[in-house]
Amino acid sequence: SPVWADERVDCENASTTVEMNICSDEDFKAADAKLNATYKKVLAQIAASDLEKPYDRASWEEAMRASQRAWVAFRDADCKGAVPMEWSGGTGTTSAVLGCMTAKTEARTKELAERYTIE
């Protein structure tokens, strides 16, 4: 559990906005770490490929990196741009933004893992 002001936050029973935000942030960090690990495995698979141009490993890696950058830009624009508007700056905004980021990150991880057969 995350630590806040020398006290552990019980994320199973988070009740205050601060506790929910701390737990939402921890969830996102865990999802982001898993996505980064999966993405590295994807790049390793691409690096091990040996196809002819235009499907060679350098072109494939460039396409994957461009795709991932575009996906991150979409995720951030949607979760950090549109979601706060939906909450009109209310107290649940931070948790909603982080929840959106976590859900999209988990979905992207699953998508890449399925496409590249990564455990």
mmCIF file of C-alpha atoms in Angstrom:
data_model
loop_
_atom_site.group_PDB
_atom_site.id
_atom_site.type_symbol
_atom_site.label_atom_id
_atom_site.label_comp_id
_atom_site.label_asym_id
_atom_site.label_seq_id
_atom_site.Cartn_x
_atom_site.Cartn_y
_atom_site.Cartn_z
ATOM 1 C CA SER A 1 0.000 0.000 0.000
ATOM 2 C CA PRO A 2 1.152 3.537 -0.655
ATOM 3 C CA VAL A 3 2.499 5.606 2.212
ATOM 4 C CA TRP A 4 1.158 9.088 2.886
ATOM 5 C CA ALA A 5 2.366 11.139 5.849
ATOM 6 C CA ASP A 6 3.848 8.032 7.479
ATOM 7 C CA GLU A 7 0.514 6.202 7.372
ATOM 8 C CA ARG A 8 -0.393 3.359 5.058
ATOM 9 C CA VAL A 9 -3.411 3.892 2.851
ATOM 10 C CA ASP A 10 -5.748 0.913 2.710
ATOM 11 C CA CYS A 11 -6.681 1.069 -0.965
ATOM 12 C CA GLU A 12 -9.375 -1.565 -0.498
ATOM 13 C CA ASN A 13 -11.189 0.858 1.821
ATOM 14 C CA ALA A 14 -10.041 4.274 0.588
ATOM 15 C CA SER A 15 -12.683 6.792 1.624
ATOM 16 C CA THR A 16 -11.248 10.283 1.341
ATOM 17 C CA THR A 17 -10.451 12.077 -1.904
ATOM 18 C CA VAL A 18 -6.771 12.146 -0.955
ATOM 19 C CA GLU A 19 -6.720 8.392 -0.286
ATOM 20 C CA MET A 20 -8.554 7.667 -3.544
ATOM 21 C CA ASN A 21 -6.113 9.851 -5.471
ATOM 22 C CA ILE A 22 -3.122 8.119 -3.891
ATOM 23 C CA CYS A 23 -4.536 4.692 -4.719
ATOM 24 C CA SER A 24 -5.504 5.737 -8.260
ATOM 25 C CA ASP A 25 -1.969 7.006 -8.805
ATOM 26 C CA GLU A 26 -0.515 3.700 -7.571
ATOM 27 C CA ASP A 27 -2.841 1.778 -9.908
ATOM 28 C CA PHE A 28 -1.732 3.887 -12.865
ATOM 29 C CA LYS A 29 1.969 3.502 -12.013
ATOM 30 C CA ALA A 30 1.558 -0.293 -11.887
ATOM 31 C CA ALA A 31 -0.332 -0.349 -15.209
ATOM 32 C CA ASP A 32 2.259 1.925 -16.820
ATOM 33 C CA ALA A 33 5.145 -0.277 -15.622
ATOM 34 C CA LYS A 34 3.434 -3.343 -17.092
ATOM 35 C CA LEU A 35 2.852 -1.549 -20.403
ATOM 36 C CA ASN A 36 6.503 -0.487 -20.535
ATOM 37 C CA ALA A 37 7.646 -4.067 -19.921
ATOM 38 C CA THR A 38 5.301 -5.396 -22.609
ATOM 39 C CA TYR A 39 6.383 -2.695 -25.071
ATOM 40 C CA LYS A 40 10.048 -3.628 -24.518
ATOM 41 C CA LYS A 41 9.185 -7.257 -25.324
ATOM 42 C CA VAL A 42 7.429 -6.116 -28.504
ATOM 43 C CA LEU A 43 10.510 -4.155 -29.557
ATOM 44 C CA ALA A 44 12.698 -7.191 -28.791
ATOM 45 C CA GLN A 45 10.501 -9.362 -31.034
ATOM 46 C CA ILE A 46 10.723 -6.795 -33.797
ATOM 47 C CA ALA A 47 14.511 -6.598 -33.394
ATOM 48 C CA ALA A 48 14.692 -10.387 -33.820
ATOM 49 C CA SER A 49 12.737 -10.300 -37.088
ATOM 50 C CA ASP A 50 14.481 -10.683 -40.426
ATOM 51 C CA LEU A 51 12.186 -9.543 -43.199
ATOM 52 C CA GLU A 52 12.825 -7.681 -46.446
ATOM 53 C CA LYS A 53 12.117 -3.964 -46.912
ATOM 54 C CA PRO A 54 9.654 -2.361 -46.405
ATOM 55 C CA TYR A 55 8.921 -4.872 -43.628
ATOM 56 C CA ASP A 56 12.468 -4.938 -42.266
ATOM 57 C CA ARG A 57 13.102 -4.563 -38.561
ATOM 58 C CA ALA A 58 14.167 -0.884 -38.740
ATOM 59 C CA SER A 59 11.003 0.110 -40.613
ATOM 60 C CA TRP A 60 8.831 -2.037 -38.335
ATOM 61 C CA GLU A 61 10.402 -0.578 -35.198
ATOM 62 C CA GLU A 62 9.938 2.957 -36.550
ATOM 63 C CA ALA A 63 6.268 2.194 -37.272
ATOM 64 C CA MET A 64 5.752 0.700 -33.796
ATOM 65 C CA ARG A 65 7.413 3.648 -32.066
ATOM 66 C CA ALA A 66 5.279 6.105 -34.080
ATOM 67 C CA SER A 67 2.176 4.079 -33.223
ATOM 68 C CA GLN A 68 3.010 4.059 -29.509
ATOM 69 C CA ARG A 69 3.729 7.801 -29.463
ATOM 70 C CA ALA A 70 0.383 8.451 -31.182
ATOM 71 C CA TRP A 71 -1.392 6.137 -28.727
ATOM 72 C CA VAL A 72 0.172 7.937 -25.724
ATOM 73 C CA ALA A 73 -0.864 11.293 -27.207
ATOM 74 C CA PHE A 74 -4.446 10.017 -27.660
ATOM 75 C CA ARG A 75 -4.597 8.564 -24.138
ATOM 76 C CA ASP A 76 -3.287 11.751 -22.585
ATOM 77 C CA ALA A 77 -5.544 14.025 -24.676
ATOM 78 C CA ASP A 78 -8.624 11.998 -23.802
ATOM 79 C CA CYS A 79 -7.872 11.369 -20.140
ATOM 80 C CA LYS A 80 -6.156 14.646 -19.245
ATOM 81 C CA GLY A 81 -8.115 16.849 -21.646
ATOM 82 C CA ALA A 82 -11.669 15.576 -22.075
ATOM 83 C CA VAL A 83 -12.224 13.805 -18.738
ATOM 84 C CA PRO A 84 -11.582 16.894 -16.564
ATOM 85 C CA MET A 85 -14.195 18.747 -18.630
ATOM 86 C CA GLU A 86 -16.731 16.040 -17.842
ATOM 87 C CA TRP A 87 -16.046 16.521 -14.118
ATOM 88 C CA SER A 88 -16.125 20.347 -14.288
ATOM 89 C CA GLY A 89 -13.130 20.421 -11.957
ATOM 90 C CA GLY A 90 -14.943 18.568 -9.171
ATOM 91 C CA THR A 91 -13.207 16.709 -6.368
ATOM 92 C CA GLY A 92 -13.318 13.400 -8.260
ATOM 93 C CA THR A 93 -11.446 14.797 -11.263
ATOM 94 C CA THR A 94 -7.966 13.542 -10.352
ATOM 95 C CA SER A 95 -9.199 10.042 -9.601
ATOM 96 C CA ALA A 96 -11.271 10.014 -12.812
ATOM 97 C CA VAL A 97 -8.275 11.114 -14.895
ATOM 98 C CA LEU A 98 -6.049 8.466 -13.327
ATOM 99 C CA GLY A 99 -8.763 5.833 -13.737
ATOM 100 C CA CYS A 100 -9.035 6.702 -17.424
ATOM 101 C CA MET A 101 -5.250 6.544 -17.820
ATOM 102 C CA THR A 102 -5.119 3.184 -16.037
ATOM 103 C CA ALA A 103 -7.960 1.647 -18.069
ATOM 104 C CA LYS A 104 -6.523 2.760 -21.399
ATOM 105 C CA THR A 105 -3.010 1.650 -20.389
ATOM 106 C CA GLU A 106 -4.256 -1.786 -19.335
ATOM 107 C CA ALA A 107 -6.185 -2.118 -22.612
ATOM 108 C CA ARG A 108 -3.086 -1.166 -24.659
ATOM 109 C CA THR A 109 -0.974 -3.676 -22.730
ATOM 110 C CA LYS A 110 -3.523 -6.409 -23.423
ATOM 111 C CA GLU A 111 -3.707 -5.445 -27.098
ATOM 112 C CA LEU A 112 0.076 -5.566 -27.568
ATOM 113 C CA ALA A 113 0.401 -8.793 -25.575
ATOM 114 C CA GLU A 114 -2.223 -10.463 -27.769
ATOM 115 C CA ARG A 115 -0.803 -9.157 -31.048
ATOM 116 C CA TYR A 116 2.739 -10.243 -30.183
ATOM 117 C CA THR A 117 1.843 -13.316 -28.111
ATOM 118 C CA ILE A 118 3.497 -12.042 -24.950
ATOM 119 C CA GLU A 119 2.743 -13.603 -21.578
#
